[in-house]
Amino acid sequence: MRVTAATLAAVVAASSAADREGTIPAAVLTYDGRRALSRLMIERYERLWSTHPYRFFVPVQKKDVPPSFFGSRVTLVSAPDKGISATMIKLIEEVKRVYGRNAFVLFAADDKYPIHIDPSLASKVTNKVRDPTTTLAGIHLGCFRQSTATRAACKLERDAKPWKLRPCESFCKCFYCHHYERAWFLEAFFRYTLKAEQTGAIDHPKAFDLFKQRAMNHALATRPAGSVGEGFVAAAGEALVFEETSHKGKITEKTLGCLGASDAMDLDPRYLPAVHFNINPNYTCSWNHG
């Protein structure tokens, strides 16, 4: 099935009304060469939290991708430029069209996927996001479990009882971890990093870490009139646990085990550990609580 401009427009039109009815937009940072990873991420949300409130906005480039490839709660967005900033701007423009600039957006990069979700705790965060009286600019979902630099601090956050939202020091850690930001904030953030990409100052995804504080300051300093959102918090408590899809640019064995051979071969070859590889049967998508 060929995805044409008319097909995309029809999908968007059919989903727009539903999008505004209690759902939360999720902007999926991905591109066609990694679409197996974005599908894995969405599928894990569906399996671990079947009542999740997300509508996933997924970018597509030139490849033929049927809308059903990613699932039923998905809106495809034409994004010819697969650069990170350009892709995110396209997604946020579409989110703003449907939900408005003050909507909270789940920033869901395809390099993380959930392996555990506590629906009760996760719902506490989404209830905060849906609350029209919430004045926050961003809510981060705690720490990425595999982090080594902040392992002790992350353990304290994960084990926090009772569940709480704690203020971040400036901008929350782990930019690529899934988190909520206002649509206007994300758009301004990525318009700033787009200029850095165009000049070559950002030439690799990891380089975004060097610019996130400057991009955040720019977004807050240039906020549009009437925009809502002040301050950033992180959710303490193990509501969600994420696995990393790749390490040093190569897909991990655990992710290969989650994908299976057929989906793995759909990836851009540069992400595969070797031309010929074996799927380790001991790796699954299950969570070893430890």
XYZ file of C-alpha atoms in Angstrom:
290
model
C 0.000 0.000 0.000
C 1.560 3.277 -1.089
C 1.350 6.144 1.384
C 0.415 9.246 -0.594
C -0.314 12.782 0.584
C -4.021 12.018 0.162
C -3.711 8.870 2.297
C -1.944 10.757 5.069
C -4.521 13.552 4.944
C -7.345 11.032 5.205
C -5.737 9.310 8.207
C -5.230 12.661 9.957
C -8.798 13.791 9.252
C -10.258 10.531 10.516
C -8.274 10.621 13.750
C -8.381 14.335 14.656
C -11.738 14.229 16.426
C -10.721 11.200 18.478
C -7.339 12.769 19.246
C -8.971 15.594 21.155
C -11.169 13.349 23.281
C -9.110 12.732 26.394
C -6.006 11.486 24.606
C -2.421 12.687 25.070
C -0.300 13.205 21.948
C 2.972 11.282 21.778
C 5.579 12.564 19.308
C 7.678 9.593 18.174
C 11.220 10.529 17.209
C 12.115 8.010 14.515
C 12.576 7.646 10.756
C 11.892 4.967 8.163
C 15.207 3.173 8.723
C 14.269 2.614 12.390
C 10.542 2.046 12.006
C 10.848 -1.467 13.467
C 12.066 0.136 16.697
C 9.243 2.659 16.842
C 6.743 -0.134 16.237
C 8.358 -2.146 19.039
C 8.100 0.841 21.380
C 4.425 1.433 20.568
C 3.638 -2.287 20.816
C 5.205 -2.430 24.284
C 3.014 0.433 25.487
C -0.022 -1.378 24.074
C 0.874 -4.682 25.694
C 1.959 -3.381 29.113
C -0.699 -0.675 29.461
C -3.650 -1.470 27.233
C -5.657 1.507 28.533
C -2.887 4.078 27.960
C -4.174 7.472 26.749
C -1.629 8.081 23.995
C -2.123 8.943 20.344
C 1.228 8.314 18.654
C 2.309 10.759 15.954
C 4.819 8.883 13.777
C 6.911 10.527 11.018
C 7.299 8.863 7.620
C 9.590 9.750 4.734
C 9.614 8.200 1.264
C 9.094 4.539 2.084
C 5.699 2.886 1.678
C 4.366 2.435 5.185
C 0.726 1.389 5.671
C -0.974 3.222 8.554
C -1.790 -0.120 10.204
C 1.930 -0.982 10.471
C 2.248 0.818 13.820
C -1.187 0.029 15.250
C -4.616 1.634 15.563
C -3.789 4.591 17.823
C -1.404 6.225 15.387
C -1.359 9.292 13.147
C 1.231 9.298 10.356
C 2.947 12.618 9.652
C 4.833 13.326 6.435
C 8.377 14.333 7.412
C 10.665 14.249 4.359
C 13.713 15.507 6.289
C 14.785 12.725 8.662
C 16.977 15.039 10.758
C 16.075 15.037 14.443
C 15.103 18.685 14.772
C 13.273 18.918 11.443
C 11.333 15.742 12.234
C 10.302 16.960 15.667
C 9.172 20.332 14.314
C 6.927 18.580 11.773
C 5.428 16.398 14.491
C 4.820 19.293 16.877
C 3.229 21.385 14.138
C 0.706 18.589 13.592
C 0.169 18.131 17.335
C -0.486 21.880 17.713
C -2.984 21.762 14.864
C -5.009 19.096 16.663
C -4.432 19.829 20.361
C -3.156 23.410 20.560
C 0.198 24.869 21.578
C -0.309 24.443 25.342
C -0.968 20.711 25.149
C 1.377 18.363 26.965
C 3.212 16.069 24.537
C 4.919 12.784 25.367
C 8.348 12.974 23.726
C 8.871 9.320 22.820
C 12.212 8.652 21.133
C 12.577 5.234 19.532
C 15.853 4.531 21.345
C 13.916 3.614 24.500
C 11.015 1.211 24.939
C 9.138 0.216 28.100
C 9.713 -3.220 29.612
C 7.625 -2.566 32.725
C 4.701 -0.227 33.399
C 2.791 0.151 36.643
C -0.562 1.396 35.258
C -1.620 2.813 38.626
C 1.506 4.945 39.035
C 1.657 5.847 35.342
C -1.955 7.019 35.505
C -1.073 9.410 38.318
C 1.277 11.168 35.924
C -1.201 11.217 33.040
C -3.902 12.536 35.360
C -1.566 15.423 36.193
C -0.943 15.980 32.491
C -4.672 16.026 31.740
C -5.504 18.362 34.634
C -6.267 21.779 33.057
C -5.078 23.516 36.246
C -1.546 22.067 35.913
C 0.911 24.940 35.455
C 4.073 22.890 34.888
C 6.114 23.130 31.698
C 7.423 19.565 31.784
C 7.148 16.263 33.639
C 9.907 13.680 33.336
C 9.325 10.021 34.105
C 12.161 9.627 36.580
C 15.451 7.997 35.633
C 16.340 5.523 32.929
C 17.010 2.293 34.823
C 20.260 1.457 33.027
C 21.898 4.792 33.861
C 25.273 4.275 35.550
C 26.267 7.899 36.122
C 23.355 8.531 38.490
C 22.557 5.000 39.622
C 22.393 5.801 43.358
C 20.185 8.844 42.836
C 17.971 6.937 40.406
C 17.507 4.106 42.906
C 16.298 6.595 45.504
C 13.834 7.988 42.990
C 12.598 4.581 41.887
C 12.106 3.373 45.448
C 10.400 6.584 46.591
C 7.337 6.023 48.733
C 4.889 7.603 48.548
C 4.914 8.417 44.860
C 5.654 12.097 44.268
C 6.721 14.722 41.768
C 10.008 16.361 42.696
C 11.467 19.547 41.158
C 14.348 19.083 38.736
C 17.530 21.051 38.996
C 17.038 23.282 35.954
C 16.269 20.831 33.111
C 15.605 17.197 34.000
C 18.225 14.564 33.236
C 18.106 12.041 30.386
C 16.834 14.108 27.472
C 16.042 11.047 25.336
C 14.033 9.335 28.078
C 10.303 9.545 27.493
C 8.864 12.650 29.116
C 6.149 15.297 28.788
C 6.701 18.862 27.584
C 4.330 21.559 26.374
C 3.985 21.681 22.587
C 5.160 25.300 22.381
C 8.251 24.442 24.425
C 9.233 21.468 22.274
C 8.772 23.470 19.068
C 10.969 26.341 20.298
C 13.525 23.857 21.650
C 13.918 22.074 18.332
C 13.891 25.257 16.258
C 16.963 26.260 18.256
C 18.701 22.894 17.742
C 17.752 22.930 14.046
C 20.005 25.959 13.543
C 22.824 24.130 15.333
C 22.318 21.094 13.079
C 22.325 23.253 9.957
C 25.629 24.880 10.931
C 27.236 21.559 11.841
C 27.476 22.381 15.549
C 25.279 19.326 16.168
C 26.508 16.478 13.982
C 25.505 13.479 16.091
C 22.515 12.620 18.319
C 24.704 12.629 21.443
C 25.653 16.238 20.693
C 22.128 17.288 21.630
C 23.121 16.791 25.262
C 25.552 19.701 24.892
C 22.815 22.000 23.617
C 19.797 21.048 25.709
C 20.372 23.696 28.392
C 20.842 26.441 25.802
C 17.837 25.239 23.823
C 15.733 25.179 26.987
C 16.786 28.720 27.911
C 15.950 29.870 24.382
C 12.521 28.222 24.491
C 11.651 29.862 27.788
C 13.026 33.264 26.740
C 11.064 33.311 23.472
C 7.842 31.772 24.737
C 4.783 33.024 22.846
C 2.197 35.218 24.544
C -0.514 33.169 26.199
C 1.647 30.073 26.588
C 1.218 27.993 29.738
C 3.951 26.254 31.694
C 6.482 27.032 34.431
C 9.022 24.670 35.947
C 10.023 21.041 35.405
C 9.503 18.060 37.684
C 10.411 14.373 37.663
C 8.160 11.544 38.763
C 9.764 9.610 41.613
C 8.654 5.992 41.763
C 8.984 3.122 39.309
C 5.961 3.842 37.146
C 7.807 2.926 33.954
C 11.038 1.048 33.304
C 12.744 1.501 29.939
C 15.229 -0.564 27.992
C 17.747 0.951 25.603
C 17.393 -0.171 21.978
C 21.014 0.384 21.054
C 24.436 0.973 22.538
C 27.132 2.929 20.715
C 25.021 2.901 17.566
C 24.333 -0.843 17.465
C 21.144 -2.676 18.400
C 21.453 -4.561 21.686
C 20.949 -8.318 21.924
C 17.922 -7.831 24.143
C 16.292 -5.559 21.568
C 17.013 -8.070 18.820
C 15.309 -10.704 20.965
C 12.282 -8.427 21.341
C 12.132 -7.624 17.638
C 12.607 -11.088 16.220
C 14.529 -11.813 13.018
C 12.002 -10.498 10.503
C 11.607 -7.061 12.086
C 15.325 -6.828 12.799
C 16.117 -7.259 9.112
C 13.821 -4.313 8.333
C 16.256 -1.994 10.131
C 18.829 0.185 8.438
C 21.824 -2.233 8.214
C 24.168 0.204 9.955
C 22.344 -0.451 13.254
C 22.821 -4.218 13.116
C 25.773 -5.685 15.044
C 26.889 -7.719 12.016
C 25.740 -8.721 8.547
C 24.997 -12.190 9.877
C 23.763 -12.475 13.445
C 21.897 -14.887 15.662
C 18.971 -13.983 17.916
C 19.818 -15.097 21.451
C 16.762 -17.070 22.670
C 17.577 -16.093 26.284
C 16.789 -12.438 25.607
C 13.136 -11.473 25.801
C 11.104 -8.358 26.481
C 10.375 -9.456 30.040
C 11.562 -7.369 32.978
C 13.980 -8.799 35.516
C 13.010 -6.833 38.632
C 16.346 -6.327 40.316
